[in-house]
Short mmCIF file of C-alpha atoms and ligand atoms in Angstrom, two decimals:
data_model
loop_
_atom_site.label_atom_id
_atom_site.label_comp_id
_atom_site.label_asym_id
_atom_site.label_seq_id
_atom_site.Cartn_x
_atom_site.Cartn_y
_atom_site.Cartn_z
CA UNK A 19 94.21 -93.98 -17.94
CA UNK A 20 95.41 -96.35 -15.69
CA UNK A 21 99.34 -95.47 -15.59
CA UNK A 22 99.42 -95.68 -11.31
CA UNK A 23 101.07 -99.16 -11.49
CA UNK A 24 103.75 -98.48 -9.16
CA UNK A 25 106.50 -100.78 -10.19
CA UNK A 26 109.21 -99.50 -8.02
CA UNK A 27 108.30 -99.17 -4.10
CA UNK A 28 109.41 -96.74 -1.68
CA UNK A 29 112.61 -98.79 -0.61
CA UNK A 30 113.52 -99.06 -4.17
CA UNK A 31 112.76 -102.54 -4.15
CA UNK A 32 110.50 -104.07 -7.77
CA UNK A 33 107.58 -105.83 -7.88
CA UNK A 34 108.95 -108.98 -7.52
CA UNK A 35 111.44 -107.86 -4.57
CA UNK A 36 114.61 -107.66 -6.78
CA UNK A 37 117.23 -104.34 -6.52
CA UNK A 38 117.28 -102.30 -9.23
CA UNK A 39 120.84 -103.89 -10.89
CA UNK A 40 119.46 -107.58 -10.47
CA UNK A 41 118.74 -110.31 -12.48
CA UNK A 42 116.00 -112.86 -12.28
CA UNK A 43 117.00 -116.45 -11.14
CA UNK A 44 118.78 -118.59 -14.47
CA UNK A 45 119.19 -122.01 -14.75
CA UNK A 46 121.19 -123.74 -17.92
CA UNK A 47 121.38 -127.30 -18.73
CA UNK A 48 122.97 -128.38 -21.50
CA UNK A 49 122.98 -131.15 -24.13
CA UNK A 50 119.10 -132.22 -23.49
CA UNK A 51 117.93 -133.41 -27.06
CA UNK A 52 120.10 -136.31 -28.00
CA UNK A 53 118.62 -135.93 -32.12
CA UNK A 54 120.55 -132.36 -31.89
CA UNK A 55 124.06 -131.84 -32.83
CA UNK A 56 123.98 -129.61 -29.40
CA UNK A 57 121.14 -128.49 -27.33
CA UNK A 58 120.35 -126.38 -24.23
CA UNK A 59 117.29 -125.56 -22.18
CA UNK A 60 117.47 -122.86 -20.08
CA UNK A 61 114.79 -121.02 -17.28
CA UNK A 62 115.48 -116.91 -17.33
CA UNK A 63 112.88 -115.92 -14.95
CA UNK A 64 109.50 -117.31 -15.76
CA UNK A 65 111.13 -117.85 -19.57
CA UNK A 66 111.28 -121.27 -20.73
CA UNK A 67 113.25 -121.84 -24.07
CA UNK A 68 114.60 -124.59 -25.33
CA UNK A 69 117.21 -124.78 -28.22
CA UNK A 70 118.74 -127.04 -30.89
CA UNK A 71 121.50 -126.91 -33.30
CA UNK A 72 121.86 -128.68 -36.44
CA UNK A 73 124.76 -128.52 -38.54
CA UNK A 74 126.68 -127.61 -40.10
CA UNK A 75 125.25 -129.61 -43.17
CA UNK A 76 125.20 -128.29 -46.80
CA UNK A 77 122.64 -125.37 -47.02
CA UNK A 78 119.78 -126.18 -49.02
CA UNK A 79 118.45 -124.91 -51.01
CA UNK A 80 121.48 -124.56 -53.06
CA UNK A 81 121.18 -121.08 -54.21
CA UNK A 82 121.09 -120.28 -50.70
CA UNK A 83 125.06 -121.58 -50.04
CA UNK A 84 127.85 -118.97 -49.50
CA UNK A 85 130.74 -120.57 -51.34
CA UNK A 86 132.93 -118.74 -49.02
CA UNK A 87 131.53 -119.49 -45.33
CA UNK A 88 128.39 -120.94 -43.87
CA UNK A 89 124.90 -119.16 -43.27
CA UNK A 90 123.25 -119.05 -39.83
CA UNK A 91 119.78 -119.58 -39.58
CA UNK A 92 118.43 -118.97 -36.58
CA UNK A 93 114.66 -119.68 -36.03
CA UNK A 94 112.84 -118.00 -33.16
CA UNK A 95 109.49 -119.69 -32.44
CA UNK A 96 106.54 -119.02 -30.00
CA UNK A 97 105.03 -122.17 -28.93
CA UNK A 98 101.06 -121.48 -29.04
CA UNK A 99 100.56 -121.84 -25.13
CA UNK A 100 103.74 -119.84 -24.43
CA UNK A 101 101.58 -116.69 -24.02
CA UNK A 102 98.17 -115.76 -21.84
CA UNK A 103 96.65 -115.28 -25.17
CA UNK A 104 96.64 -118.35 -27.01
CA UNK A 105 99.46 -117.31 -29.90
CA UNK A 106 98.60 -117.83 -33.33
CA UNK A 107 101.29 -120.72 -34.36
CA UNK A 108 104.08 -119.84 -37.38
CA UNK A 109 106.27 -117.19 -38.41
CA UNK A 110 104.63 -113.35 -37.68
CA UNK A 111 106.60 -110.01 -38.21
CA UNK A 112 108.11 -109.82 -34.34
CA UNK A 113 109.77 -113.41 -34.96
CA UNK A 114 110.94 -112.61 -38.32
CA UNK A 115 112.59 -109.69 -36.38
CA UNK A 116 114.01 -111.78 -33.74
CA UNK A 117 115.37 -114.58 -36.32
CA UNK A 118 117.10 -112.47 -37.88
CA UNK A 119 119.00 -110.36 -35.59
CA UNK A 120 119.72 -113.45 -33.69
CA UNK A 121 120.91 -115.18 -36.65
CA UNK A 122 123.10 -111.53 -37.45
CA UNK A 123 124.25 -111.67 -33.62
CA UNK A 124 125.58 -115.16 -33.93
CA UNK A 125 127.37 -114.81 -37.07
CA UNK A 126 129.48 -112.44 -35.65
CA UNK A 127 131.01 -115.10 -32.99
CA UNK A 128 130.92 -118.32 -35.32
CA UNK A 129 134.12 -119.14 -37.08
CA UNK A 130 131.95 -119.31 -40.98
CA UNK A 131 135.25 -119.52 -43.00
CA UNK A 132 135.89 -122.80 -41.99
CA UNK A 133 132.17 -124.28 -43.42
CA UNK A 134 131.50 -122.93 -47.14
CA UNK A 135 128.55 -123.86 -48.32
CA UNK A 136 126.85 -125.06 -45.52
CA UNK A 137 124.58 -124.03 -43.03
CA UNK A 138 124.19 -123.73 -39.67
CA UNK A 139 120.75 -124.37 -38.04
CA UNK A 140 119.90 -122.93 -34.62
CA UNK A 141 116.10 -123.74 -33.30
CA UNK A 142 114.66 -121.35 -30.51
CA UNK A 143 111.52 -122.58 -28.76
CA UNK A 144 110.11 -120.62 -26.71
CA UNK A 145 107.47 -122.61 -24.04
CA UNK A 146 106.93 -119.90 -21.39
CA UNK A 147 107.20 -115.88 -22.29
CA UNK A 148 107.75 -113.26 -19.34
CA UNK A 149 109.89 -110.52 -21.35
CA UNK A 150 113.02 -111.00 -22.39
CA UNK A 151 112.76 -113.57 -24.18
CA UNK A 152 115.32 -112.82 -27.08
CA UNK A 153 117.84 -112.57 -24.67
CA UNK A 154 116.80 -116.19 -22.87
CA UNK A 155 117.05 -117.32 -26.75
CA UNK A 156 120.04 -115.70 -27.59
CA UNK A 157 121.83 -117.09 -24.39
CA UNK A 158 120.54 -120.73 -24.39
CA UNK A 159 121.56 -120.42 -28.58
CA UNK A 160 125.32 -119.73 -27.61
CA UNK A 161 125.55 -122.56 -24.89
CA UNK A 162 123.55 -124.64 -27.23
CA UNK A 163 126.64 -123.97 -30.30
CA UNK A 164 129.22 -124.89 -28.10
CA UNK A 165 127.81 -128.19 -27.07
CA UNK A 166 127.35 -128.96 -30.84
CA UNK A 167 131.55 -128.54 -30.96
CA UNK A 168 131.60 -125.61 -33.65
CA UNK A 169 134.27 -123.26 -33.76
CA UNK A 170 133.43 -120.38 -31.48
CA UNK A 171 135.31 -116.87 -30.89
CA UNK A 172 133.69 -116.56 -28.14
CA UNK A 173 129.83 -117.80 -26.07
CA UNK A 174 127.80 -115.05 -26.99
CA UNK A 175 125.16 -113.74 -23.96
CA UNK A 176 122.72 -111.46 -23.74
CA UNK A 177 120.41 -109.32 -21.57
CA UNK A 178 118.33 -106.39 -21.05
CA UNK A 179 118.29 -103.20 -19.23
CA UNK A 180 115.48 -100.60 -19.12
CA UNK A 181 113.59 -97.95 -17.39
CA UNK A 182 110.96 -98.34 -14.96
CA UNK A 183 109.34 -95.05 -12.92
CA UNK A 184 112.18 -93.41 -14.00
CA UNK A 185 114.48 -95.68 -12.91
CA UNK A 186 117.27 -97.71 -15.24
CA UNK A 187 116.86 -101.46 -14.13
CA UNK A 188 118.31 -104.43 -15.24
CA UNK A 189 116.41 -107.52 -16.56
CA UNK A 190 112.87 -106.19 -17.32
CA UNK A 191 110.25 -108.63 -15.79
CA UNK A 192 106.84 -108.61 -17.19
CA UNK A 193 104.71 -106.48 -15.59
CA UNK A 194 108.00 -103.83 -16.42
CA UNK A 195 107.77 -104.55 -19.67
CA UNK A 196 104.31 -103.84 -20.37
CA UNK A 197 104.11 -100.82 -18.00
CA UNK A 198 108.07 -99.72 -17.88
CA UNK A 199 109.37 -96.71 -20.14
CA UNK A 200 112.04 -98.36 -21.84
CA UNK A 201 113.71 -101.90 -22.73
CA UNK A 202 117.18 -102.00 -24.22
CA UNK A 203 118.04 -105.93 -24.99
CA UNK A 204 121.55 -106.44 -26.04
CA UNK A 205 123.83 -109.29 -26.79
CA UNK A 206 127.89 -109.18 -26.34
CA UNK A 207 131.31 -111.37 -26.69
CA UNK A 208 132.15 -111.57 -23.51
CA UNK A 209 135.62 -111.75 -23.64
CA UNK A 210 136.11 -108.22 -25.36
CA UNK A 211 132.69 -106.74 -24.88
CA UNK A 212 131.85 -106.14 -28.49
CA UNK A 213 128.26 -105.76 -29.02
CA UNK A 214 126.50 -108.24 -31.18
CA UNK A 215 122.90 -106.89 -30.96
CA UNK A 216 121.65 -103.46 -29.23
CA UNK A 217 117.74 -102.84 -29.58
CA UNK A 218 115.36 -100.26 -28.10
CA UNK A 219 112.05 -99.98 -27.27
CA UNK A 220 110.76 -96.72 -25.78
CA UNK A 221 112.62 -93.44 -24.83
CA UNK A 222 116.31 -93.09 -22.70
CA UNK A 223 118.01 -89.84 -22.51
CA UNK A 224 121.71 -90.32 -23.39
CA UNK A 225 122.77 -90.47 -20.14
CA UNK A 226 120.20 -93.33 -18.94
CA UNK A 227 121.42 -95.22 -22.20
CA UNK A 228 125.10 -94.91 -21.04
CA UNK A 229 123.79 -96.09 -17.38
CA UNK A 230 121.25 -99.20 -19.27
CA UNK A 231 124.08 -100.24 -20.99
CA UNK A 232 126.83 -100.63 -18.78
CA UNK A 233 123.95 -102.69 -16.46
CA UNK A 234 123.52 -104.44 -19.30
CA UNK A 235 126.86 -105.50 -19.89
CA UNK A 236 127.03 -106.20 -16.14
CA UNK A 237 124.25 -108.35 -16.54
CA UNK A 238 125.58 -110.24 -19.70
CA UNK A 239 128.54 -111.20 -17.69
CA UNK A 240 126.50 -112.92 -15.07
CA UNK A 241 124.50 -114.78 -17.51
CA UNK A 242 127.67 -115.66 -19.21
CA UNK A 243 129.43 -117.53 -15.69
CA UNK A 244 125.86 -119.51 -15.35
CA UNK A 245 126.79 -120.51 -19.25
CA UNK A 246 130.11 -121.78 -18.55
CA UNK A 247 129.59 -123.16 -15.46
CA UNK A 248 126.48 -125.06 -17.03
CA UNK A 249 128.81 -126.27 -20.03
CA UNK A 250 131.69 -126.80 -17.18
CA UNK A 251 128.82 -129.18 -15.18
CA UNK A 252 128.14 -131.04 -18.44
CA UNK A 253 131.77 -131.62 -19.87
CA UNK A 254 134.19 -131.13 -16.60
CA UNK A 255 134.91 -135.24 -16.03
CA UNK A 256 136.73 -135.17 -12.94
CA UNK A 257 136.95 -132.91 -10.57
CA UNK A 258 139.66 -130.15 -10.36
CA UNK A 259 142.43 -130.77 -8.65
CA UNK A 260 143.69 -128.08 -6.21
O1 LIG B 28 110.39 -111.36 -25.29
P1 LIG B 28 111.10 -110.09 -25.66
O2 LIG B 28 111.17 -109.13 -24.48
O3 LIG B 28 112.44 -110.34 -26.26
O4 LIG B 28 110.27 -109.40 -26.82
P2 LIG B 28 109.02 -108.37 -26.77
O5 LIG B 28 108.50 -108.30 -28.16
O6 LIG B 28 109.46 -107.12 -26.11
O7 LIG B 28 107.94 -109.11 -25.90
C1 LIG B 28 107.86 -108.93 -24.53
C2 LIG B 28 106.95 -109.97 -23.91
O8 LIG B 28 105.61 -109.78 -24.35
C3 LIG B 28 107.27 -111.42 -24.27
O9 LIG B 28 108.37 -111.96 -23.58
C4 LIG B 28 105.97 -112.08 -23.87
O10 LIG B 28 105.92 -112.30 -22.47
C5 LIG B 28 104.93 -111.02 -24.26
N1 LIG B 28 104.29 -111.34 -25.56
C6 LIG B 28 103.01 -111.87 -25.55
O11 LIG B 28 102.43 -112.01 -24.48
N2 LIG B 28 102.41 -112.23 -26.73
C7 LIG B 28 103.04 -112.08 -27.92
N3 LIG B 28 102.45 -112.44 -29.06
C8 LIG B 28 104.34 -111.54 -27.94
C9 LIG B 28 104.94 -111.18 -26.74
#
């Protein structure tokens, strides 16, 4: 049993030199795929992901419209040589999993009423895994929706908190994902803090959930300034005037 992977040193540093409570390096650019109503690619870490929204269009099949709002589908893909294994291409039971929460999450900060009938089409490609790659998707998705122009509450964002050695951490890396105790991926609005996805893999007692989550949420509203600035970058014309 070899469970002597020490992933946390003696000066409470991680394996790849980051404090406990921070986040691995994110970069966001946004509008890259000029076939897309809106687009973003975004680097979370070693995670590579690149997303694409279509729509909203009318929802086809037609047995599959809403006559009341649009539907959300989000698609989460692994590209084959996103993985050390070579992934088997097309839809498996984890990304059916992540679709579909994703697709739930979203809903909850997209403005449906004002698209019956149609649906909204959000691509997640994933071209480089290192954990944590719902959240990457879920964050590029919501920076991806507001570049196509539709109605937003809010630019949903999302990250992960966990347990490693016994410690809660922020932002699970790899090797602490395969070896850590716990991973707790959620996704908020960032402008009230309601939670749009909570997940959890492992064992927390309740008082190292309360502590994962509230570094979560910390972490969410990092990710969330590197959104807007990102969208700022893309759409900010002229520069501000003091
Ligand atoms: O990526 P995320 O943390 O959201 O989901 P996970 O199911 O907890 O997967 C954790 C990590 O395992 C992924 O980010 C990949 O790096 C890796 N993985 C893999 O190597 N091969 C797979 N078929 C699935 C995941």
């Amino acid at each position: 049993m070899e469970s002597d992977i020490k992933l946390i040193d003696d000066n409470g540093k991680r394996l790849d030199g980051r404090a406990p409570d921070e986040l691995r390096k994110i970069k966001i650019e946004v509008g890259v795929l000029h076939r897309a109503e809106g687009s973003c690619y975004l680097e979370w870490g070693g995670n590579k992901v690149m997303v694409a929204v279509y729509g909203p269009k009318e929802a086809l099949p037609r047995h599959t419209q809403n006559p009341l709002r649009a539907i959300v589908n989000a698609r989460y893909n692994m590209a084959a040589f996103s993985v050390d294994d070579r992934k088997r291409p097309g839809p498996d039971r984890r990304s059916r999993e992540i679709s579909k929460v994703i697709s739930e999450a979203l809903e909850k900060v997209i403005l449906l009423e004002k698209f019956p009938r149609a649906s909204i089409d959000v691509n997640i490609e994933v071209l480089n895994a290192e954990a944590g790659t719902r959240c990457a998707g879920l964050t590029a998705a919501g920076v991806a929706l507001a570049d196509a122009g539709i109605p937003l509450k809010d630019i949903p964002v999302s990250c992960a908190a966990g347990k490693i050695d016994g410690h809660v951490v922020l932002d699970l890396g790899k090797e602490e994902d395969n070896f850590g105790d716990a991973d707790l991926p959620i996704a908020i609005s960032p402008r009230t803090n309601e939670i749009l996805l909570l997940q959890m893999d492992g064992h927390l007692t309740v008082e190292e959930f309360d502590k994962a989550l509230e570094m979560a949420i910390n972490g969410c509203h990092i990710a969330s300034d590197i959104q807007k600035k990102a969208i700022m970058d893309k759409y900010q014309s002229a520069p501000e005037v003091k």
